[in-house]
Amino acid sequence: MARRALKLASLAAATSGIYLYGNKFLDPNDFGVVRVGRAIATTAVITYDYLTSLRSVPYGSEEYDFLKSQVHLRSAERLRELCCANRGTFIKVGQHLGALDYLLPEEYTRTLKVLHSQAPQSTRQEIEQVIREDLGKEIKELFVSFEDTPLGAASLAQVHKAVLQDGRTVAVKIQHPKVQAQSSKDILLMEVLLLVVKKIFPDFEFMWLVEEAKKNLPLELDFLNEGRNAEKVAHMLRNFDFLKVPRIYWELSTRRVLLMEFMEGGQVNDRAYMERNGINVNEISRNLGKLYSEMIFVNGFVHCDPHPGNVLVKKCPASGKAHIILLDHGLYQDVEIRSNAAAYLPQITQLLNNVPRQMLLLLKTNDLLRGIESALHTRASASSFLNMSRCCIRAVSTYQRSKSHSLYRRAQISLTEALSLWQINLYELFLWLKGSQLGNWVIALLSRMHHSMY
């Protein structure tokens, strides 16, 4: 009897092994015990490295600083390998860490930034599975054509170009099939591991990262929320005729599948593309500053991921105007700057660990915008800073007027606002003259007059 049971168990194990080996939908990396074990092992190795490598070295010495940098680098590489192996939520959090130049050592941010280009891709079979489950139809029933190679792949989803049966060209954003089920478990695992690290290193202050993931990840995994954000920002900034936001096709959208109007263009930091297509880089830089200043200081609803892949530019053949196309509306922050702009300014001088988390996202957004300006060589015009200053003045003045019950005081605030805006316009004119041929000629003439007098 025992021998027979053993034979049956062996046969079952062999059959299961063959099935798992041959089933393309199953990946050993997706098994909970593998993911948990890998995360625990990586955390343990990193912790041990920090505990032992710096133990016998005098704090503050050159040797200590050198060894600390080496430990940072080794730990960052281990963390990157963990993110690549566990994928999904881990890559998303790793990408977020890579953008925290304000808080993390340079060894971490430099190493983890590469995760933006190492996002996994779902197979054709996995894509078909998600569409079948969410829309109840096969790809060939919905689309005349569907490109297998994605336009782009990220940690949570990928985007394909397709043509609907009625001839409309669309962008189809499809969530990786396993992310939804794994995300809550991954966040719980991270929380437990970070609590353990906090016990060992009391100065470790990154528990907020898990709190942010808990709050933001469910929003980013709900594509219907992304669609609503897209429509909200399009309506909110409708007065900017240079801004284009893809239209959402709600009849074929779900929490895991989002169908949008297909829009293409060059990345906003691609100066060569703009020059080839006759697009004024200074105009793009200026309009980008207007766009984000309006979101941050006036509306308080901010697109928090303006990396070049999500901000495209294209010249309209009909009008000749350059459009800015804003993509990926999964994560927005409702900030309170529009009503508390003045109150935030003193906090910037404090340690960044005490800055509200929304501010960190705004600082990250500011860095991305400055990076785009550097790539376009438009920083000298200071247009984005001037536009941000205008919006800030408008926001503070609006707040002050709302708190004032005196007609005279409100008129005084409006006069001060107008004067401040006039001063900015005057300074902008000065910068334009300084950078123009006419300005150079005037400066040279004044210089010659000055020398002739002496």
Tab-separated table of C-alpha atoms in Angstrom:
chain	number	residue	atom	x	y	z
A	1	MET	CA	0.000	0.000	0.000
A	2	ALA	CA	2.797	2.393	0.943
A	3	ARG	CA	4.714	1.442	-2.222
A	4	ARG	CA	1.638	2.177	-4.326
A	5	ALA	CA	1.139	5.563	-2.655
A	6	LEU	CA	4.808	6.394	-3.291
A	7	LYS	CA	4.417	5.516	-6.992
A	8	LEU	CA	1.322	7.718	-7.290
A	9	ALA	CA	3.101	10.608	-5.559
A	10	SER	CA	6.110	10.224	-7.847
A	11	LEU	CA	3.866	10.138	-10.917
A	12	ALA	CA	1.996	13.243	-9.731
A	13	ALA	CA	5.261	15.097	-9.058
A	14	ALA	CA	6.658	14.163	-12.478
A	15	THR	CA	3.435	15.221	-14.221
A	16	SER	CA	3.380	18.524	-12.334
A	17	GLY	CA	7.007	19.143	-13.208
A	18	ILE	CA	6.390	18.528	-16.915
A	19	TYR	CA	3.316	20.796	-16.797
A	20	LEU	CA	5.178	23.635	-15.059
A	21	TYR	CA	8.088	23.315	-17.438
A	22	GLY	CA	5.904	23.379	-20.503
A	23	ASN	CA	3.438	26.054	-19.376
A	24	LYS	CA	4.610	29.415	-20.708
A	25	PHE	CA	2.342	31.325	-18.333
A	26	LEU	CA	4.124	30.020	-15.233
A	27	ASP	CA	7.423	31.519	-14.172
A	28	PRO	CA	9.326	30.354	-11.066
A	29	ASN	CA	9.880	34.028	-10.248
A	30	ASP	CA	6.125	34.420	-9.755
A	31	PHE	CA	5.885	31.873	-6.928
A	32	GLY	CA	5.453	33.590	-3.568
A	33	VAL	CA	8.085	31.510	-1.782
A	34	VAL	CA	10.696	32.415	-4.418
A	35	ARG	CA	9.907	36.141	-4.331
A	36	VAL	CA	9.782	36.278	-0.530
A	37	GLY	CA	12.946	34.213	-0.130
A	38	ARG	CA	14.846	36.381	-2.599
A	39	ALA	CA	13.746	39.600	-0.855
A	40	ILE	CA	14.649	38.270	2.613
A	41	ALA	CA	18.039	37.027	1.434
A	42	THR	CA	18.894	40.340	-0.266
A	43	THR	CA	17.856	42.353	2.799
A	44	ALA	CA	19.910	40.090	5.068
A	45	VAL	CA	23.037	40.363	2.905
A	46	ILE	CA	22.773	44.167	2.653
A	47	THR	CA	22.215	44.492	6.417
A	48	TYR	CA	25.164	42.226	7.214
A	49	ASP	CA	27.398	44.179	4.835
A	50	TYR	CA	26.630	47.478	6.578
A	51	LEU	CA	27.033	45.963	10.050
A	52	THR	CA	30.433	44.382	9.392
A	53	SER	CA	32.214	46.468	6.753
A	54	LEU	CA	32.343	49.693	8.769
A	55	ARG	CA	32.607	48.247	12.261
A	56	SER	CA	36.347	48.660	12.916
A	57	VAL	CA	36.941	51.846	10.885
A	58	PRO	CA	37.110	55.279	12.609
A	59	TYR	CA	33.972	57.255	11.823
A	60	GLY	CA	34.593	60.298	9.628
A	61	SER	CA	37.998	59.162	8.371
A	62	GLU	CA	38.869	59.000	4.658
A	63	GLU	CA	38.945	55.208	4.894
A	64	TYR	CA	35.468	55.208	6.448
A	65	ASP	CA	34.052	57.396	3.671
A	66	PHE	CA	35.663	55.209	0.996
A	67	LEU	CA	34.376	51.961	2.509
A	68	LYS	CA	30.923	53.450	3.042
A	69	SER	CA	30.765	54.396	-0.637
A	70	GLN	CA	31.727	50.836	-1.592
A	71	VAL	CA	29.020	49.375	0.677
A	72	HIS	CA	26.463	51.774	-0.812
A	73	LEU	CA	27.427	50.656	-4.320
A	74	ARG	CA	27.312	46.922	-3.515
A	75	SER	CA	23.979	47.313	-1.759
A	76	ALA	CA	22.491	49.340	-4.610
A	77	GLU	CA	23.537	46.690	-7.131
A	78	ARG	CA	21.976	43.946	-4.993
A	79	LEU	CA	18.805	45.983	-4.689
A	80	ARG	CA	18.709	46.519	-8.460
A	81	GLU	CA	19.110	42.770	-9.063
A	82	LEU	CA	16.253	42.082	-6.628
A	83	CYS	CA	13.983	44.547	-8.424
A	84	CYS	CA	14.788	43.052	-11.841
A	85	ALA	CA	14.142	39.521	-10.572
A	86	ASN	CA	10.883	40.226	-8.685
A	87	ARG	CA	9.673	42.763	-11.271
A	88	GLY	CA	6.306	44.575	-11.024
A	89	THR	CA	5.983	46.476	-7.754
A	90	PHE	CA	9.670	46.042	-6.949
A	91	ILE	CA	10.728	47.769	-10.180
A	92	LYS	CA	8.206	50.552	-9.532
A	93	VAL	CA	9.599	51.213	-6.047
A	94	GLY	CA	13.170	50.905	-7.349
A	95	GLN	CA	12.454	53.534	-10.006
A	96	HIS	CA	11.056	55.812	-7.315
A	97	LEU	CA	14.204	55.342	-5.219
A	98	GLY	CA	16.347	56.129	-8.235
A	99	ALA	CA	14.682	59.543	-8.488
A	100	LEU	CA	15.320	60.519	-4.836
A	101	ASP	CA	18.523	62.463	-5.433
A	102	TYR	CA	17.600	64.629	-2.433
A	103	LEU	CA	17.553	61.781	0.069
A	104	LEU	CA	19.640	58.821	-1.120
A	105	PRO	CA	23.405	58.533	-1.633
A	106	GLU	CA	24.529	59.039	-5.223
A	107	GLU	CA	25.595	55.379	-5.473
A	108	TYR	CA	21.951	54.318	-5.028
A	109	THR	CA	20.336	56.837	-7.371
A	110	ARG	CA	22.909	56.243	-10.142
A	111	THR	CA	22.526	52.460	-9.936
A	112	LEU	CA	18.734	52.383	-9.672
A	113	LYS	CA	18.055	54.898	-12.460
A	114	VAL	CA	18.735	52.148	-15.022
A	115	LEU	CA	15.501	50.426	-13.927
A	116	HIS	CA	13.610	52.853	-16.189
A	117	SER	CA	15.078	51.026	-19.181
A	118	GLN	CA	14.818	47.497	-17.753
A	119	ALA	CA	11.062	47.141	-17.387
A	120	PRO	CA	9.709	43.670	-18.269
A	121	GLN	CA	7.513	42.941	-21.269
A	122	SER	CA	4.457	40.720	-21.285
A	123	THR	CA	4.225	38.084	-24.023
A	124	ARG	CA	1.574	38.073	-26.750
A	125	GLN	CA	-0.197	35.241	-24.921
A	126	GLU	CA	-0.295	37.242	-21.680
A	127	ILE	CA	-1.641	40.294	-23.517
A	128	GLU	CA	-4.369	38.187	-25.137
A	129	GLN	CA	-5.232	36.760	-21.734
A	130	VAL	CA	-5.774	40.200	-20.154
A	131	ILE	CA	-7.858	41.489	-23.089
A	132	ARG	CA	-9.947	38.311	-23.144
A	133	GLU	CA	-10.609	38.492	-19.388
A	134	ASP	CA	-11.390	42.230	-19.292
A	135	LEU	CA	-13.110	42.871	-22.628
A	136	GLY	CA	-14.541	39.417	-23.305
A	137	LYS	CA	-13.228	39.305	-26.877
A	138	GLU	CA	-10.170	38.209	-28.790
A	139	ILE	CA	-7.710	40.738	-30.211
A	140	LYS	CA	-8.692	39.874	-33.802
A	141	GLU	CA	-12.349	40.619	-32.980
A	142	LEU	CA	-11.556	44.083	-31.643
A	143	PHE	CA	-8.784	45.269	-33.950
A	144	VAL	CA	-8.025	45.250	-37.657
A	145	SER	CA	-4.336	45.292	-36.738
A	146	PHE	CA	-2.418	45.026	-33.473
A	147	GLU	CA	1.354	45.528	-33.300
A	148	ASP	CA	3.067	42.810	-31.269
A	149	THR	CA	6.068	44.975	-30.375
A	150	PRO	CA	5.038	47.480	-27.689
A	151	LEU	CA	5.601	51.193	-28.183
A	152	GLY	CA	6.891	51.223	-24.631
A	153	ALA	CA	7.019	48.982	-21.561
A	154	ALA	CA	6.973	50.093	-17.930
A	155	SER	CA	6.972	48.368	-14.568
A	156	LEU	CA	3.184	47.994	-14.425
A	157	ALA	CA	2.043	47.964	-18.057
A	158	GLN	CA	2.953	48.281	-21.721
A	159	VAL	CA	1.446	50.154	-24.670
A	160	HIS	CA	0.660	48.788	-28.146
A	161	LYS	CA	-0.423	50.553	-31.328
A	162	ALA	CA	-3.592	49.163	-32.931
A	163	VAL	CA	-6.373	49.981	-35.407
A	164	LEU	CA	-10.017	49.488	-34.428
A	165	GLN	CA	-12.612	47.930	-36.714
A	166	ASP	CA	-13.961	51.423	-37.523
A	167	GLY	CA	-10.517	52.592	-38.666
A	168	ARG	CA	-9.466	54.639	-35.608
A	169	THR	CA	-5.801	54.309	-34.685
A	170	VAL	CA	-5.447	53.833	-30.932
A	171	ALA	CA	-2.880	53.279	-28.215
A	172	VAL	CA	-3.751	50.254	-26.054
A	173	LYS	CA	-2.307	50.304	-22.546
A	174	ILE	CA	-2.373	46.812	-21.026
A	175	GLN	CA	-1.430	45.935	-17.476
A	176	HIS	CA	1.015	43.099	-16.881
A	177	PRO	CA	-1.265	40.195	-15.860
A	178	LYS	CA	0.407	39.280	-12.565
A	179	VAL	CA	0.987	42.763	-11.121
A	180	GLN	CA	-2.506	43.233	-9.679
A	181	ALA	CA	-2.405	39.990	-7.675
A	182	GLN	CA	1.186	40.454	-6.485
A	183	SER	CA	1.192	44.149	-5.578
A	184	SER	CA	-0.501	44.031	-2.160
A	185	LYS	CA	1.643	41.056	-1.067
A	186	ASP	CA	4.804	42.775	-2.304
A	187	ILE	CA	4.026	45.951	-0.363
A	188	LEU	CA	3.334	43.933	2.803
A	189	LEU	CA	6.650	42.118	2.345
A	190	MET	CA	8.508	45.408	1.902
A	191	GLU	CA	6.859	46.841	4.997
A	192	VAL	CA	7.915	43.877	7.151
A	193	LEU	CA	11.492	43.939	5.855
A	194	LEU	CA	11.830	47.698	6.356
A	195	LEU	CA	10.504	47.366	9.927
A	196	VAL	CA	13.217	44.797	10.617
A	197	VAL	CA	15.880	47.097	9.149
A	198	LYS	CA	14.509	49.971	11.239
A	199	LYS	CA	14.964	47.862	14.390
A	200	ILE	CA	18.594	47.211	13.500
A	201	PHE	CA	19.344	50.739	12.272
A	202	PRO	CA	17.182	53.192	14.304
A	203	ASP	CA	18.244	56.115	12.078
A	204	PHE	CA	16.759	54.443	9.012
A	205	GLU	CA	13.948	56.782	7.883
A	206	PHE	CA	12.336	55.214	4.829
A	207	MET	CA	9.133	53.733	6.193
A	208	TRP	CA	7.316	56.580	4.419
A	209	LEU	CA	8.239	54.920	1.134
A	210	VAL	CA	5.914	51.997	1.912
A	211	GLU	CA	3.166	54.394	2.967
A	212	GLU	CA	3.480	56.212	-0.375
A	213	ALA	CA	3.369	52.893	-2.248
A	214	LYS	CA	0.271	51.824	-0.294
A	215	LYS	CA	-1.487	55.043	-1.267
A	216	ASN	CA	-0.310	55.509	-4.856
A	217	LEU	CA	0.019	52.001	-6.284
A	218	PRO	CA	-3.709	51.121	-6.195
A	219	LEU	CA	-4.385	54.380	-8.068
A	220	GLU	CA	-1.764	53.619	-10.707
A	221	LEU	CA	-3.137	50.090	-11.150
A	222	ASP	CA	-6.630	51.440	-11.832
A	223	PHE	CA	-6.583	52.570	-15.461
A	224	LEU	CA	-10.093	53.999	-15.145
A	225	ASN	CA	-8.628	56.431	-12.611
A	226	GLU	CA	-5.914	57.304	-15.142
A	227	GLY	CA	-8.581	58.003	-17.756
A	228	ARG	CA	-10.444	60.311	-15.385
A	229	ASN	CA	-7.194	62.155	-14.586
A	230	ALA	CA	-6.526	62.653	-18.299
A	231	GLU	CA	-9.959	64.167	-18.868
A	232	LYS	CA	-9.675	66.340	-15.759
A	233	VAL	CA	-6.312	67.860	-16.714
A	234	ALA	CA	-7.457	68.373	-20.314
A	235	HIS	CA	-10.480	70.343	-19.072
A	236	MET	CA	-8.487	72.166	-16.386
A	237	LEU	CA	-5.880	73.426	-18.884
A	238	ARG	CA	-8.197	73.846	-21.872
A	239	ASN	CA	-7.053	77.454	-22.324
A	240	PHE	CA	-3.580	76.262	-23.345
A	241	ASP	CA	-4.105	75.570	-27.034
A	242	PHE	CA	-0.606	74.065	-27.297
A	243	LEU	CA	-1.491	71.213	-24.915
A	244	LYS	CA	-2.849	67.929	-26.267
A	245	VAL	CA	-4.101	65.081	-24.073
A	246	PRO	CA	-5.185	61.806	-25.743
A	247	ARG	CA	-8.913	61.190	-25.803
A	248	ILE	CA	-10.084	58.167	-23.784
A	249	TYR	CA	-12.299	55.531	-25.431
A	250	TRP	CA	-14.348	54.470	-22.421
A	251	GLU	CA	-16.360	51.772	-24.211
A	252	LEU	CA	-13.198	49.632	-24.480
A	253	SER	CA	-11.473	50.581	-21.209
A	254	THR	CA	-11.335	48.706	-17.902
A	255	ARG	CA	-9.196	48.770	-14.763
A	256	ARG	CA	-6.469	46.843	-16.632
A	257	VAL	CA	-6.968	47.985	-20.240
A	258	LEU	CA	-7.009	51.619	-21.383
A	259	LEU	CA	-7.767	52.628	-24.980
A	260	MET	CA	-6.634	56.095	-25.991
A	261	GLU	CA	-6.357	58.239	-29.072
A	262	PHE	CA	-2.987	57.481	-30.693
A	263	MET	CA	-0.624	60.460	-30.602
A	264	GLU	CA	3.003	60.483	-31.631
A	265	GLY	CA	5.869	62.936	-31.615
A	266	GLY	CA	9.449	63.448	-30.526
A	267	GLN	CA	10.509	63.361	-26.906
A	268	VAL	CA	10.532	66.766	-25.269
A	269	ASN	CA	14.297	66.649	-24.642
A	270	ASP	CA	15.166	65.747	-28.251
A	271	ARG	CA	16.572	69.033	-29.578
A	272	ALA	CA	17.691	67.430	-32.857
A	273	TYR	CA	14.114	66.257	-33.577
A	274	MET	CA	12.798	69.774	-32.969
A	275	GLU	CA	15.385	71.364	-35.239
A	276	ARG	CA	14.605	68.864	-38.027
A	277	ASN	CA	10.901	69.621	-37.746
A	278	GLY	CA	11.166	73.384	-37.392
A	279	ILE	CA	10.032	73.489	-33.751
A	280	ASN	CA	11.184	76.446	-31.640
A	281	VAL	CA	12.920	74.950	-28.589
A	282	ASN	CA	12.554	78.164	-26.585
A	283	GLU	CA	8.812	78.171	-27.202
A	284	ILE	CA	8.545	74.550	-26.041
A	285	SER	CA	10.579	75.263	-22.909
A	286	ARG	CA	8.484	78.353	-22.157
A	287	ASN	CA	5.174	76.511	-22.665
A	288	LEU	CA	6.317	73.577	-20.540
A	289	GLY	CA	7.079	76.013	-17.726
A	290	LYS	CA	3.643	77.614	-18.120
A	291	LEU	CA	1.982	74.211	-18.056
A	292	TYR	CA	3.562	72.941	-14.869
A	293	SER	CA	3.472	76.280	-13.075
A	294	GLU	CA	-0.276	76.429	-13.703
A	295	MET	CA	-0.712	72.880	-12.383
A	296	ILE	CA	1.416	73.430	-9.283
A	297	PHE	CA	0.510	76.939	-8.153
A	298	VAL	CA	-2.928	77.661	-9.614
A	299	ASN	CA	-4.830	74.356	-9.890
A	300	GLY	CA	-3.055	72.241	-7.295
A	301	PHE	CA	-3.369	69.130	-9.477
A	302	VAL	CA	0.046	68.027	-10.681
A	303	HIS	CA	1.181	65.416	-13.212
A	304	CYS	CA	4.008	63.789	-11.247
A	305	ASP	CA	5.942	61.888	-13.899
A	306	PRO	CA	7.050	64.318	-16.629
A	307	HIS	CA	10.023	62.282	-17.830
A	308	PRO	CA	10.753	62.714	-21.563
A	309	GLY	CA	8.924	59.521	-22.555
A	310	ASN	CA	5.675	60.946	-21.177
A	311	VAL	CA	5.985	64.420	-22.733
A	312	LEU	CA	6.078	64.559	-26.533
A	313	VAL	CA	6.220	67.456	-28.993
A	314	LYS	CA	4.876	67.644	-32.535
A	315	LYS	CA	4.332	70.355	-35.110
A	316	CYS	CA	0.764	70.550	-36.411
A	317	PRO	CA	0.866	70.400	-40.247
A	318	ALA	CA	-2.300	72.498	-40.591
A	319	SER	CA	-1.547	75.392	-38.227
A	320	GLY	CA	2.245	75.150	-38.001
A	321	LYS	CA	1.998	75.403	-34.198
A	322	ALA	CA	4.038	73.157	-31.917
A	323	HIS	CA	1.979	70.966	-29.581
A	324	ILE	CA	2.992	69.448	-26.253
A	325	ILE	CA	1.449	65.990	-25.803
A	326	LEU	CA	1.053	64.853	-22.193
A	327	LEU	CA	0.890	61.084	-21.634
A	328	ASP	CA	0.614	58.695	-18.645
A	329	HIS	CA	-1.861	60.252	-16.226
A	330	GLY	CA	-1.753	57.494	-13.613
A	331	LEU	CA	-0.290	59.551	-10.779
A	332	TYR	CA	-1.305	63.074	-9.847
A	333	GLN	CA	-0.806	64.865	-6.570
A	334	ASP	CA	-3.375	67.231	-5.011
A	335	VAL	CA	-1.041	69.638	-3.385
A	336	GLU	CA	-2.033	72.558	-1.149
A	337	ILE	CA	0.429	75.067	-2.614
A	338	ARG	CA	-2.326	77.022	-4.351
A	339	SER	CA	-3.701	78.050	-0.937
A	340	ASN	CA	-0.539	77.802	1.173
A	341	ALA	CA	2.262	78.839	-1.190
A	342	ALA	CA	3.831	81.266	1.258
A	343	ALA	CA	3.718	78.776	4.139
A	344	TYR	CA	5.774	76.195	2.213
A	345	LEU	CA	8.695	78.474	1.435
A	346	PRO	CA	10.406	78.421	4.873
A	347	GLN	CA	10.216	74.605	4.959
A	348	ILE	CA	12.461	74.312	1.908
A	349	THR	CA	15.407	75.424	4.054
A	350	GLN	CA	14.858	72.591	6.539
A	351	LEU	CA	16.153	69.070	6.216
A	352	LEU	CA	14.504	67.377	3.254
A	353	ASN	CA	13.440	64.501	5.448
A	354	ASN	CA	10.929	66.873	7.049
A	355	VAL	CA	9.510	68.165	3.775
A	356	PRO	CA	5.972	66.912	3.022
A	357	ARG	CA	6.066	63.933	0.669
A	358	GLN	CA	4.061	65.801	-1.963
A	359	MET	CA	6.865	68.353	-2.024
A	360	LEU	CA	9.397	65.627	-2.818
A	361	LEU	CA	7.369	64.715	-5.887
A	362	LEU	CA	7.261	68.384	-6.865
A	363	LEU	CA	11.027	68.669	-6.415
A	364	LYS	CA	11.415	65.567	-8.569
A	365	THR	CA	9.139	67.167	-11.173
A	366	ASN	CA	11.226	70.346	-11.006
A	367	ASP	CA	14.414	68.333	-11.557
A	368	LEU	CA	12.930	66.611	-14.601
A	369	LEU	CA	11.905	69.957	-16.079
A	370	ARG	CA	15.362	71.423	-15.435
A	371	GLY	CA	16.881	68.346	-17.096
A	372	ILE	CA	14.727	68.917	-20.172
A	373	GLU	CA	15.833	72.556	-20.300
A	374	SER	CA	19.471	71.512	-20.098
A	375	ALA	CA	18.995	69.086	-23.000
A	376	LEU	CA	17.341	71.820	-25.077
A	377	HIS	CA	19.938	74.481	-24.055
A	378	THR	CA	17.170	76.895	-23.066
A	379	ARG	CA	18.050	77.545	-19.434
A	380	ALA	CA	19.675	80.904	-20.192
A	381	SER	CA	16.276	82.424	-21.035
A	382	ALA	CA	15.004	81.518	-17.520
A	383	SER	CA	11.512	81.294	-19.047
A	384	SER	CA	10.301	78.449	-16.850
A	385	PHE	CA	11.456	80.239	-13.689
A	386	LEU	CA	9.715	83.417	-14.801
A	387	ASN	CA	6.488	81.565	-15.576
A	388	MET	CA	6.675	79.776	-12.251
A	389	SER	CA	7.164	83.133	-10.516
A	390	ARG	CA	4.097	84.557	-12.292
A	391	CYS	CA	1.921	81.628	-11.225
A	392	CYS	CA	3.246	81.797	-7.675
A	393	ILE	CA	2.440	85.522	-7.452
A	394	ARG	CA	-1.048	84.884	-8.822
A	395	ALA	CA	-1.647	82.041	-6.356
A	396	VAL	CA	-0.477	84.016	-3.315
A	397	SER	CA	-2.493	87.088	-4.358
A	398	THR	CA	-5.631	85.010	-4.899
A	399	TYR	CA	-5.195	83.454	-1.451
A	400	GLN	CA	-4.630	86.852	0.197
A	401	ARG	CA	-7.709	88.340	-1.479
A	402	SER	CA	-9.841	85.397	-0.340
A	403	LYS	CA	-8.817	86.086	3.288
A	404	SER	CA	-9.371	89.841	3.118
A	405	HIS	CA	-12.760	91.433	3.878
A	406	SER	CA	-11.658	94.964	3.078
A	407	LEU	CA	-12.273	96.361	-0.397
A	408	TYR	CA	-9.307	98.706	0.034
A	409	ARG	CA	-7.023	95.808	1.077
A	410	ARG	CA	-8.127	93.673	-1.898
A	411	ALA	CA	-7.419	96.571	-4.262
A	412	GLN	CA	-3.998	97.002	-2.647
A	413	ILE	CA	-3.229	93.282	-3.126
A	414	SER	CA	-4.291	93.460	-6.789
A	415	LEU	CA	-2.106	96.525	-7.366
A	416	THR	CA	0.890	94.807	-5.765
A	417	GLU	CA	0.234	91.715	-7.902
A	418	ALA	CA	0.083	93.820	-11.099
A	419	LEU	CA	3.302	95.631	-10.166
A	420	SER	CA	5.140	92.374	-9.432
A	421	LEU	CA	3.986	90.843	-12.733
A	422	TRP	CA	5.065	94.014	-14.568
A	423	GLN	CA	8.527	93.768	-12.987
A	424	ILE	CA	8.841	90.153	-14.176
A	425	ASN	CA	7.800	91.195	-17.695
A	426	LEU	CA	10.397	93.956	-17.642
A	427	TYR	CA	13.108	91.526	-16.528
A	428	GLU	CA	12.066	89.075	-19.248
A	429	LEU	CA	12.384	91.866	-21.823
A	430	PHE	CA	15.857	92.641	-20.481
A	431	LEU	CA	16.918	88.974	-20.823
A	432	TRP	CA	15.548	88.889	-24.376
A	433	LEU	CA	17.453	92.042	-25.339
A	434	LYS	CA	20.593	90.700	-23.710
A	435	GLY	CA	20.435	87.531	-25.812
A	436	SER	CA	19.423	89.202	-29.083
A	437	GLN	CA	21.522	90.790	-31.815
A	438	LEU	CA	19.927	94.156	-31.080
A	439	GLY	CA	20.791	93.822	-27.425
A	440	ASN	CA	24.402	92.961	-28.190
A	441	TRP	CA	24.604	95.990	-30.481
A	442	VAL	CA	23.176	98.323	-27.772
A	443	ILE	CA	25.542	96.912	-25.125
A	444	ALA	CA	28.531	97.345	-27.444
A	445	LEU	CA	27.469	100.942	-28.233
A	446	LEU	CA	27.070	101.800	-24.555
A	447	SER	CA	30.433	100.212	-23.784
A	448	ARG	CA	32.140	102.342	-26.489
A	449	MET	CA	30.418	105.486	-25.186
A	450	HIS	CA	31.563	104.668	-21.697
A	451	HIS	CA	35.180	104.199	-22.766
A	452	SER	CA	35.169	107.391	-24.852
A	453	MET	CA	34.034	109.402	-21.830
A	454	TYR	CA	37.036	108.229	-19.855
